Amino acid sequence: MSLTAPPAPAPRITYGAVLGSPYVARLLGGTLTGRLPNGMAPVAILLWATATGGSIAFGGLLSALYGLSSALSQPVKGRLMDRHGQTAVHLPAALLNSALLVALPVVGPQGSPALATAVVVAAGLTTPPLEAGLRALWPSVLPNPRLRHAALALDTGTQGLLYIVGPLLVATLASAYSPSLALAVTAALGLVGTATVACAPPSRRWRPAQPTSTDSGPGRRLTSPGLVLLFASLSGIGFAIGSMNVWSITMAEHHAQDMLSGILPAAFSTGSFLGGLVYGRRTWTSTTTGRLTAAGAAFLAGWLPLLALLGPYAAICAVIVPGAFLTVVVACAYVTTDALTPAGRTSEAYAWLILSIGAGQSVGTALAGRLAEHPFASAALPAAGAAFAVTVLLAARPHLGPAGHLSRAGRHRRPPRGQHKAPLNNIASL
């Protein structure tokens, strides 16, 4: 008879425990509020352009330019955060972005299209890099890996809600009042949310970990094979999402049900939210690389039923499945990125990850638009993007390294002389 008692099971992680940790609710709520304009601004810009006499084509171009300029500038802003801290980047970016969105209606119908285009592009370039910033904060705010795992899943899963709530809020404001007011509210939400994050102690004190001698070799650059292949695979994930958005519009036109163009992406986002909740509550014994590959395969499998040219109700149910695995793919991709990125460049690496998905989404949207008149091709594009992602992930497995690497906690400013120095990996105690 053994006198050694079996180890007690680890306590179950709850989202109440995560949100109850110091600063977590503030950082997550502020980031979601500050990023709500990502789902609002493109729609508000389109509605403003058409309401002031512009064509739908011109409004669509402005909307696309805003999203594209925002995505392309992410790595630059991530690099700036790694060098100068988060507050020094977040606040100026939010002020400029909000001012430009508010100034857009001043251009008015008398303004030249070139001026309106310049204002929109400048507004996109100055969107605050809140998503990359929050991912860089989690290791220092939540030193417990299990709490951090749940927070990352919750953070990733709630992102889809931005693109449900944002467009609905803009449509309500524009119809009840005016597109100009919708732009003003968009600017205000972005500024308030960003200030909430940037003024929080974890964000103000955050600094990236200092590079070590092991971070200077060629295998530890952002151009390492593992990171390049990972980001390439994520472009396939973005391609699937972008093509799905266009496919939903073709479904709405084919079945003469306009609401499908909004219901299908909403169902996909709902699946992402629910999948994140389930994933974050579990303790996983498999490797991160294994979960990433398995979730990518499940994401691909979830798109295959669309090839049967489903009816509206079956399609709504079907898109929930790939949505549920999207959160797992993205969450594991962030963990893998952190493990492969040299110290001092984490925010920049996260920004490249975001750009990869956004670039793939743009390509998927453009190609799906060209094939919108072909129902089977339109329905097959999301699966094609997912298949590309899985293929690249399988090729990348030898370069992704063993999973389970501990995330680096960013360093923080030294407390004033004479004060107690808190542990660097526990910002909540400061």
Tab-separated table of C-alpha atoms in Angstrom:
chain	number	residue	atom	x	y	z
A	1	MET	CA	0.000	0.000	0.000
A	2	SER	CA	1.451	3.303	-1.114
A	3	LEU	CA	1.767	6.004	1.488
A	4	THR	CA	2.026	8.645	-1.219
A	5	ALA	CA	-1.264	10.258	-2.056
A	6	PRO	CA	-1.942	10.892	-5.751
A	7	PRO	CA	-1.444	14.486	-6.800
A	8	ALA	CA	-4.546	16.603	-6.504
A	9	PRO	CA	-6.028	17.656	-9.828
A	10	ALA	CA	-5.358	21.225	-10.846
A	11	PRO	CA	-8.248	23.518	-9.957
A	12	ARG	CA	-10.584	24.282	-12.843
A	13	ILE	CA	-9.938	27.581	-14.533
A	14	THR	CA	-12.974	29.847	-14.723
A	15	TYR	CA	-13.401	33.026	-16.690
A	16	GLY	CA	-14.466	34.686	-13.467
A	17	ALA	CA	-10.993	34.000	-12.085
A	18	VAL	CA	-9.407	35.389	-15.241
A	19	LEU	CA	-11.485	38.568	-15.306
A	20	GLY	CA	-11.065	38.963	-11.559
A	21	SER	CA	-7.281	39.123	-11.863
A	22	PRO	CA	-5.883	42.652	-11.485
A	23	TYR	CA	-6.168	44.787	-14.623
A	24	VAL	CA	-7.474	41.976	-16.849
A	25	ALA	CA	-11.049	43.261	-17.189
A	26	ARG	CA	-9.792	46.802	-17.788
A	27	LEU	CA	-7.273	45.766	-20.434
A	28	LEU	CA	-9.628	43.406	-22.225
A	29	GLY	CA	-12.598	45.789	-22.076
A	30	GLY	CA	-10.504	48.755	-23.152
A	31	THR	CA	-8.974	46.832	-26.039
A	32	LEU	CA	-12.352	45.609	-27.283
A	33	THR	CA	-13.765	49.138	-27.060
A	34	GLY	CA	-10.709	50.647	-28.736
A	35	ARG	CA	-10.829	48.048	-31.508
A	36	LEU	CA	-14.574	48.395	-32.081
A	37	PRO	CA	-13.815	51.064	-34.735
A	38	ASN	CA	-12.129	48.309	-36.778
A	39	GLY	CA	-15.612	46.963	-37.423
A	40	MET	CA	-17.295	50.370	-37.498
A	41	ALA	CA	-15.030	52.676	-39.533
A	42	PRO	CA	-15.159	50.807	-42.893
A	43	VAL	CA	-18.971	50.735	-42.804
A	44	ALA	CA	-19.259	54.329	-41.578
A	45	ILE	CA	-16.872	55.538	-44.297
A	46	LEU	CA	-18.885	53.723	-46.971
A	47	LEU	CA	-22.182	55.165	-45.728
A	48	TRP	CA	-20.696	58.672	-45.466
A	49	ALA	CA	-19.312	58.525	-49.003
A	50	THR	CA	-22.626	57.486	-50.535
A	51	ALA	CA	-24.627	59.941	-48.399
A	52	THR	CA	-22.508	62.850	-49.638
A	53	GLY	CA	-23.002	62.039	-53.313
A	54	GLY	CA	-20.214	59.575	-53.918
A	55	SER	CA	-20.730	56.284	-55.717
A	56	ILE	CA	-20.848	52.924	-53.987
A	57	ALA	CA	-17.679	51.987	-55.863
A	58	PHE	CA	-15.836	55.022	-54.468
A	59	GLY	CA	-17.164	54.348	-50.963
A	60	GLY	CA	-16.072	50.722	-51.219
A	61	LEU	CA	-12.612	51.827	-52.330
A	62	LEU	CA	-12.285	54.168	-49.352
A	63	SER	CA	-13.446	51.418	-46.993
A	64	ALA	CA	-10.935	48.943	-48.428
A	65	LEU	CA	-8.106	51.486	-48.268
A	66	TYR	CA	-8.803	52.123	-44.585
A	67	GLY	CA	-8.514	48.429	-43.736
A	68	LEU	CA	-5.499	47.861	-45.952
A	69	SER	CA	-3.521	50.839	-44.643
A	70	SER	CA	-4.325	49.795	-41.077
A	71	ALA	CA	-3.034	46.267	-41.703
A	72	LEU	CA	0.115	47.315	-43.576
A	73	SER	CA	1.186	49.712	-40.829
A	74	GLN	CA	0.917	47.114	-38.035
A	75	PRO	CA	4.559	45.905	-38.110
A	76	VAL	CA	5.895	49.464	-38.022
A	77	LYS	CA	3.771	50.302	-34.981
A	78	GLY	CA	4.740	47.016	-33.351
A	79	ARG	CA	8.421	47.836	-33.825
A	80	LEU	CA	7.844	51.279	-32.317
A	81	MET	CA	6.187	49.709	-29.258
A	82	ASP	CA	9.143	47.384	-28.797
A	83	ARG	CA	11.483	50.393	-28.817
A	84	HIS	CA	9.506	53.087	-27.005
A	85	GLY	CA	6.801	51.296	-25.017
A	86	GLN	CA	3.066	51.057	-25.531
A	87	THR	CA	1.762	54.351	-24.181
A	88	ALA	CA	4.104	56.369	-26.394
A	89	VAL	CA	2.575	54.684	-29.454
A	90	HIS	CA	-1.058	54.097	-28.425
A	91	LEU	CA	-2.023	57.610	-27.352
A	92	PRO	CA	-0.615	59.609	-30.301
A	93	ALA	CA	-2.037	57.051	-32.730
A	94	ALA	CA	-5.493	57.201	-31.128
A	95	LEU	CA	-5.523	61.002	-31.114
A	96	LEU	CA	-4.547	61.203	-34.779
A	97	ASN	CA	-6.936	58.448	-35.851
A	98	SER	CA	-9.898	59.996	-34.026
A	99	ALA	CA	-9.122	63.488	-35.318
A	100	LEU	CA	-8.939	62.260	-38.910
A	101	LEU	CA	-12.221	60.336	-38.677
A	102	VAL	CA	-13.969	63.394	-37.240
A	103	ALA	CA	-12.400	65.591	-39.933
A	104	LEU	CA	-13.625	63.379	-42.777
A	105	PRO	CA	-17.168	64.867	-42.857
A	106	VAL	CA	-15.580	68.323	-43.023
A	107	VAL	CA	-14.243	67.333	-46.440
A	108	GLY	CA	-17.899	67.088	-47.440
A	109	PRO	CA	-19.322	66.749	-50.908
A	110	GLN	CA	-17.368	69.825	-52.024
A	111	GLY	CA	-14.028	68.246	-51.148
A	112	SER	CA	-12.013	66.459	-53.808
A	113	PRO	CA	-11.961	62.642	-53.926
A	114	ALA	CA	-8.185	62.809	-53.607
A	115	LEU	CA	-8.449	64.704	-50.309
A	116	ALA	CA	-11.016	62.268	-48.921
A	117	THR	CA	-8.781	59.367	-49.966
A	118	ALA	CA	-5.752	60.932	-48.273
A	119	VAL	CA	-7.680	61.463	-45.024
A	120	VAL	CA	-8.973	57.866	-45.018
A	121	VAL	CA	-5.531	56.385	-45.707
A	122	ALA	CA	-3.961	58.528	-42.983
A	123	ALA	CA	-6.684	57.430	-40.552
A	124	GLY	CA	-5.986	53.794	-41.361
A	125	LEU	CA	-2.247	54.233	-40.905
A	126	THR	CA	-2.781	55.685	-37.419
A	127	THR	CA	-5.057	52.995	-35.970
A	128	PRO	CA	-3.671	52.084	-32.515
A	129	PRO	CA	-1.977	48.635	-32.429
A	130	LEU	CA	-4.116	47.476	-29.512
A	131	GLU	CA	-4.336	43.818	-30.480
A	132	ALA	CA	-0.584	43.270	-30.653
A	133	GLY	CA	-0.136	45.351	-27.508
A	134	LEU	CA	-2.593	43.297	-25.472
A	135	ARG	CA	-0.993	40.005	-26.526
A	136	ALA	CA	2.369	41.345	-25.384
A	137	LEU	CA	0.898	42.285	-21.991
A	138	TRP	CA	-0.623	38.930	-21.047
A	139	PRO	CA	2.621	37.253	-19.846
A	140	SER	CA	3.295	40.048	-17.345
A	141	VAL	CA	-0.323	40.544	-16.247
A	142	LEU	CA	-1.024	36.815	-15.864
A	143	PRO	CA	2.145	34.923	-14.893
A	144	ASN	CA	0.057	31.756	-14.320
A	145	PRO	CA	0.197	29.882	-17.673
A	146	ARG	CA	-3.276	28.379	-17.238
A	147	LEU	CA	-4.882	31.758	-16.569
A	148	ARG	CA	-2.956	33.204	-19.485
A	149	HIS	CA	-4.181	30.388	-21.733
A	150	ALA	CA	-7.793	31.157	-20.811
A	151	ALA	CA	-7.290	34.909	-21.246
A	152	LEU	CA	-5.781	34.448	-24.706
A	153	ALA	CA	-8.696	32.229	-25.764
A	154	LEU	CA	-11.220	34.736	-24.387
A	155	ASP	CA	-9.391	37.610	-26.066
A	156	THR	CA	-9.248	35.817	-29.425
A	157	GLY	CA	-12.802	34.491	-29.284
A	158	THR	CA	-14.394	37.859	-28.588
A	159	GLN	CA	-12.772	39.499	-31.613
A	160	GLY	CA	-15.467	38.238	-33.944
A	161	LEU	CA	-18.077	40.081	-31.928
A	162	LEU	CA	-16.463	43.362	-32.986
A	163	TYR	CA	-17.577	42.722	-36.544
A	164	ILE	CA	-21.131	41.976	-35.459
A	165	VAL	CA	-21.677	44.804	-32.977
A	166	GLY	CA	-19.671	47.415	-34.917
A	167	PRO	CA	-21.583	47.369	-38.231
A	168	LEU	CA	-24.931	47.101	-36.431
A	169	LEU	CA	-24.105	50.155	-34.298
A	170	VAL	CA	-23.030	52.158	-37.350
A	171	ALA	CA	-26.156	51.195	-39.290
A	172	THR	CA	-28.357	52.234	-36.365
A	173	LEU	CA	-26.637	55.601	-35.898
A	174	ALA	CA	-26.559	56.338	-39.625
A	175	SER	CA	-30.236	55.538	-40.150
A	176	ALA	CA	-31.450	57.301	-36.996
A	177	TYR	CA	-29.161	60.335	-37.288
A	178	SER	CA	-26.429	60.581	-39.941
A	179	PRO	CA	-23.244	58.859	-41.155
A	180	SER	CA	-21.286	61.847	-39.831
A	181	LEU	CA	-22.476	61.092	-36.307
A	182	ALA	CA	-21.567	57.440	-36.813
A	183	LEU	CA	-18.032	58.535	-37.706
A	184	ALA	CA	-17.882	60.763	-34.610
A	185	VAL	CA	-19.022	57.936	-32.329
A	186	THR	CA	-16.478	55.636	-33.982
A	187	ALA	CA	-13.724	58.148	-33.238
A	188	ALA	CA	-14.870	58.615	-29.640
A	189	LEU	CA	-14.983	54.880	-28.905
A	190	GLY	CA	-11.511	54.394	-30.324
A	191	LEU	CA	-10.077	57.202	-28.243
A	192	VAL	CA	-11.781	56.135	-24.994
A	193	GLY	CA	-10.842	52.475	-25.382
A	194	THR	CA	-7.239	53.219	-26.263
A	195	ALA	CA	-6.838	55.663	-23.375
A	196	THR	CA	-8.261	53.052	-20.995
A	197	VAL	CA	-5.520	50.630	-22.018
A	198	ALA	CA	-2.641	53.080	-22.471
A	199	CYS	CA	-3.149	54.695	-19.056
A	200	ALA	CA	-3.339	51.367	-17.210
A	201	PRO	CA	-0.197	50.629	-15.141
A	202	PRO	CA	0.681	47.381	-16.997
A	203	SER	CA	0.711	49.185	-20.341
A	204	ARG	CA	2.548	52.252	-19.013
A	205	ARG	CA	5.280	50.153	-17.378
A	206	TRP	CA	5.646	47.502	-20.063
A	207	ARG	CA	8.914	47.143	-21.892
A	208	PRO	CA	9.993	44.181	-24.032
A	209	ALA	CA	12.432	41.661	-22.638
A	210	GLN	CA	16.049	42.500	-23.387
A	211	PRO	CA	17.750	40.462	-26.138
A	212	THR	CA	20.308	37.910	-25.032
A	213	SER	CA	23.211	36.364	-26.885
A	214	THR	CA	20.953	33.488	-28.010
A	215	ASP	CA	18.579	35.946	-29.682
A	216	SER	CA	21.124	37.353	-32.112
A	217	GLY	CA	21.733	34.312	-34.300
A	218	PRO	CA	20.162	33.874	-37.740
A	219	GLY	CA	17.737	31.280	-36.410
A	220	ARG	CA	16.241	33.772	-33.974
A	221	ARG	CA	15.303	36.513	-36.425
A	222	LEU	CA	11.792	37.327	-37.565
A	223	THR	CA	12.781	35.791	-40.893
A	224	SER	CA	13.395	32.354	-39.377
A	225	PRO	CA	11.802	29.492	-41.373
A	226	GLY	CA	9.343	28.709	-38.580
A	227	LEU	CA	7.917	32.230	-38.386
A	228	VAL	CA	7.838	32.733	-42.159
A	229	LEU	CA	5.955	29.476	-42.714
A	230	LEU	CA	3.613	30.155	-39.803
A	231	PHE	CA	2.700	33.588	-41.139
A	232	ALA	CA	2.271	32.165	-44.651
A	233	SER	CA	-0.162	29.566	-43.322
A	234	LEU	CA	-2.149	32.251	-41.506
A	235	SER	CA	-2.590	34.105	-44.789
A	236	GLY	CA	-4.573	31.047	-45.892
A	237	ILE	CA	-6.745	31.374	-42.802
A	238	GLY	CA	-7.380	35.014	-43.680
A	239	PHE	CA	-8.108	34.042	-47.300
A	240	ALA	CA	-10.842	31.678	-46.096
A	241	ILE	CA	-12.439	34.406	-43.972
A	242	GLY	CA	-12.320	37.011	-46.732
A	243	SER	CA	-13.809	34.701	-49.333
A	244	MET	CA	-16.514	33.616	-46.880
A	245	ASN	CA	-17.683	37.224	-46.530
A	246	VAL	CA	-18.196	37.497	-50.288
A	247	TRP	CA	-19.748	34.023	-50.483
A	248	SER	CA	-22.318	35.124	-47.901
A	249	ILE	CA	-23.330	37.999	-50.189
A	250	THR	CA	-23.677	35.658	-53.177
A	251	MET	CA	-25.797	33.355	-51.015
A	252	ALA	CA	-28.032	36.292	-50.104
A	253	GLU	CA	-28.469	37.252	-53.752
A	254	HIS	CA	-29.004	33.677	-54.960
A	255	HIS	CA	-31.704	32.967	-52.374
A	256	ALA	CA	-33.128	36.510	-52.434
A	257	GLN	CA	-32.634	36.861	-48.678
A	258	ASP	CA	-30.662	40.011	-47.964
A	259	MET	CA	-30.231	39.172	-44.279
A	260	LEU	CA	-28.034	36.191	-45.160
A	261	SER	CA	-25.159	38.547	-45.994
A	262	GLY	CA	-25.069	39.495	-42.308
A	263	ILE	CA	-26.353	36.313	-40.688
A	264	LEU	CA	-23.694	34.013	-42.174
A	265	PRO	CA	-20.675	36.053	-40.953
A	266	ALA	CA	-22.464	36.504	-37.622
A	267	ALA	CA	-22.896	32.727	-37.299
A	268	PHE	CA	-19.200	32.252	-38.105
A	269	SER	CA	-18.218	34.824	-35.472
A	270	THR	CA	-20.560	33.246	-32.932
A	271	GLY	CA	-18.862	29.902	-33.508
A	272	SER	CA	-15.494	31.581	-32.954
A	273	PHE	CA	-16.684	33.069	-29.666
A	274	LEU	CA	-18.136	29.787	-28.389
A	275	GLY	CA	-15.084	27.824	-29.532
A	276	GLY	CA	-12.844	30.219	-27.625
A	277	LEU	CA	-14.873	29.800	-24.446
A	278	VAL	CA	-14.630	26.008	-24.627
A	279	TYR	CA	-10.946	25.981	-25.555
A	280	GLY	CA	-9.919	28.387	-22.816
A	281	ARG	CA	-11.588	26.420	-20.014
A	282	ARG	CA	-9.755	23.172	-20.748
A	283	THR	CA	-6.255	22.177	-19.685
A	284	TRP	CA	-4.514	20.649	-22.670
A	285	THR	CA	-1.772	18.015	-22.434
A	286	SER	CA	-0.959	18.005	-26.157
A	287	THR	CA	1.711	20.268	-27.619
A	288	THR	CA	0.854	23.672	-29.017
A	289	THR	CA	2.149	22.604	-32.436
A	290	GLY	CA	-0.090	19.546	-32.365
A	291	ARG	CA	-3.146	21.609	-31.393
A	292	LEU	CA	-2.348	24.162	-34.085
A	293	THR	CA	-2.170	21.516	-36.809
A	294	ALA	CA	-5.248	19.627	-35.581
A	295	ALA	CA	-7.296	22.814	-35.319
A	296	GLY	CA	-6.190	23.814	-38.821
A	297	ALA	CA	-7.349	20.450	-40.158
A	298	ALA	CA	-10.695	20.822	-38.365
A	299	PHE	CA	-10.998	24.367	-39.748
A	300	LEU	CA	-10.549	22.897	-43.248
A	301	ALA	CA	-13.038	20.094	-42.638
A	302	GLY	CA	-15.618	22.618	-41.464
A	303	TRP	CA	-15.644	24.310	-44.878
A	304	LEU	CA	-16.111	21.129	-46.927
A	305	PRO	CA	-19.927	20.918	-46.508
A	306	LEU	CA	-20.212	24.197	-48.408
A	307	LEU	CA	-19.147	22.325	-51.556
A	308	ALA	CA	-22.587	20.653	-51.544
A	309	LEU	CA	-24.136	24.093	-52.229
A	310	LEU	CA	-26.199	24.058	-49.067
A	311	GLY	CA	-29.431	25.920	-48.535
A	312	PRO	CA	-29.617	28.963	-46.249
A	313	TYR	CA	-30.407	27.212	-42.956
A	314	ALA	CA	-27.888	24.415	-43.480
A	315	ALA	CA	-25.237	26.971	-44.456
A	316	ILE	CA	-25.829	28.989	-41.287
A	317	CYS	CA	-25.280	25.863	-39.186
A	318	ALA	CA	-22.278	24.777	-41.254
A	319	VAL	CA	-20.210	27.952	-40.866
A	320	ILE	CA	-20.372	27.708	-37.084
A	321	VAL	CA	-17.979	24.724	-37.229
A	322	PRO	CA	-14.955	26.397	-38.890
A	323	GLY	CA	-15.641	29.453	-36.766
A	324	ALA	CA	-15.302	27.336	-33.626
A	325	PHE	CA	-11.801	26.209	-34.622
A	326	LEU	CA	-10.623	29.627	-35.803
A	327	THR	CA	-10.000	30.770	-32.231
A	328	VAL	CA	-7.899	27.673	-31.495
A	329	VAL	CA	-5.767	28.250	-34.601
A	330	VAL	CA	-5.151	31.914	-33.820
A	331	ALA	CA	-4.514	31.366	-30.099
A	332	CYS	CA	-1.975	28.603	-30.813
A	333	ALA	CA	-0.383	30.751	-33.510
A	334	TYR	CA	0.228	33.527	-30.973
A	335	VAL	CA	1.818	31.106	-28.501
A	336	THR	CA	4.026	29.677	-31.244
A	337	THR	CA	4.998	33.159	-32.430
A	338	ASP	CA	6.008	34.105	-28.902
A	339	ALA	CA	8.183	30.992	-28.600
A	340	LEU	CA	9.966	31.612	-31.917
A	341	THR	CA	10.446	35.371	-31.595
A	342	PRO	CA	13.687	36.843	-30.206
A	343	ALA	CA	13.367	38.939	-27.086
A	344	GLY	CA	12.710	42.591	-27.744
A	345	ARG	CA	10.677	42.044	-30.938
A	346	THR	CA	7.508	40.408	-29.638
A	347	SER	CA	5.088	43.216	-30.492
A	348	GLU	CA	6.496	43.468	-33.996
A	349	ALA	CA	6.112	39.714	-34.508
A	350	TYR	CA	2.499	39.848	-33.318
A	351	ALA	CA	1.899	42.694	-35.751
A	352	TRP	CA	3.251	40.594	-38.638
A	353	LEU	CA	0.878	37.823	-37.586
A	354	ILE	CA	-2.054	40.242	-37.737
A	355	LEU	CA	-0.869	41.550	-41.102
A	356	SER	CA	-0.621	38.014	-42.509
A	357	ILE	CA	-4.243	37.274	-41.700
A	358	GLY	CA	-5.373	40.675	-42.965
A	359	ALA	CA	-3.459	40.381	-46.235
A	360	GLY	CA	-4.896	36.924	-46.871
A	361	GLN	CA	-8.356	38.247	-46.114
A	362	SER	CA	-7.944	41.024	-48.692
A	363	VAL	CA	-6.793	38.571	-51.379
A	364	GLY	CA	-9.652	36.209	-50.565
A	365	THR	CA	-12.172	39.024	-50.805
A	366	ALA	CA	-10.797	40.211	-54.143
A	367	LEU	CA	-10.686	36.746	-55.740
A	368	ALA	CA	-14.108	35.782	-54.407
A	369	GLY	CA	-15.512	38.964	-55.917
A	370	ARG	CA	-14.197	37.919	-59.325
A	371	LEU	CA	-15.763	34.456	-58.974
A	372	ALA	CA	-19.027	35.536	-57.360
A	373	GLU	CA	-21.056	34.517	-60.426
A	374	HIS	CA	-19.872	30.910	-60.125
A	375	PRO	CA	-21.659	29.338	-57.116
A	376	PHE	CA	-19.423	26.265	-56.760
A	377	ALA	CA	-16.172	28.228	-57.060
A	378	SER	CA	-17.442	30.814	-54.562
A	379	ALA	CA	-18.350	28.100	-52.063
A	380	ALA	CA	-15.027	26.287	-52.586
A	381	LEU	CA	-12.734	29.250	-51.962
A	382	PRO	CA	-12.877	29.130	-48.112
A	383	ALA	CA	-11.880	25.457	-48.204
A	384	ALA	CA	-9.090	26.261	-50.670
A	385	GLY	CA	-7.659	28.870	-48.303
A	386	ALA	CA	-7.893	26.484	-45.351
A	387	ALA	CA	-6.242	23.696	-47.385
A	388	PHE	CA	-3.327	26.004	-48.182
A	389	ALA	CA	-2.998	26.839	-44.485
A	390	VAL	CA	-2.935	23.180	-43.425
A	391	THR	CA	-0.422	22.246	-46.143
A	392	VAL	CA	1.980	24.976	-45.048
A	393	LEU	CA	1.507	24.074	-41.374
A	394	LEU	CA	2.424	20.450	-42.074
A	395	ALA	CA	5.546	21.589	-43.903
A	396	ALA	CA	6.372	23.950	-41.043
A	397	ARG	CA	6.140	21.396	-38.204
A	398	PRO	CA	9.894	20.634	-38.120
A	399	HIS	CA	10.637	24.372	-37.831
A	400	LEU	CA	8.048	25.285	-35.204
A	401	GLY	CA	10.044	23.663	-32.399
A	402	PRO	CA	8.722	22.014	-29.283
A	403	ALA	CA	5.592	23.643	-27.963
A	404	GLY	CA	4.976	24.634	-24.445
A	405	HIS	CA	7.628	27.350	-24.420
A	406	LEU	CA	7.005	29.825	-21.688
A	407	SER	CA	6.029	33.247	-22.899
A	408	ARG	CA	8.456	35.987	-22.106
A	409	ALA	CA	7.303	38.504	-19.602
A	410	GLY	CA	8.116	42.010	-20.671
A	411	ARG	CA	10.364	44.026	-18.437
A	412	HIS	CA	9.012	47.061	-16.611
A	413	ARG	CA	10.314	50.353	-15.492
A	414	ARG	CA	12.324	50.286	-12.338
A	415	PRO	CA	10.353	51.627	-9.371
A	416	PRO	CA	11.521	54.872	-7.775
A	417	ARG	CA	14.455	54.641	-5.404
A	418	GLY	CA	13.449	53.496	-1.955
A	419	GLN	CA	10.324	51.631	-3.046
A	420	HIS	CA	9.948	47.896	-2.871
A	421	LYS	CA	10.886	46.302	-6.153
A	422	ALA	CA	8.123	43.994	-7.324
A	423	PRO	CA	8.888	40.806	-9.233
A	424	LEU	CA	9.298	41.519	-12.912
A	425	ASN	CA	6.880	38.781	-13.879
A	426	ASN	CA	4.006	39.986	-11.747
A	427	ILE	CA	2.878	43.417	-12.761
A	428	ALA	CA	-0.298	43.029	-10.696
A	429	SER	CA	1.714	43.539	-7.521
A	430	LEU	CA	2.924	46.999	-8.533
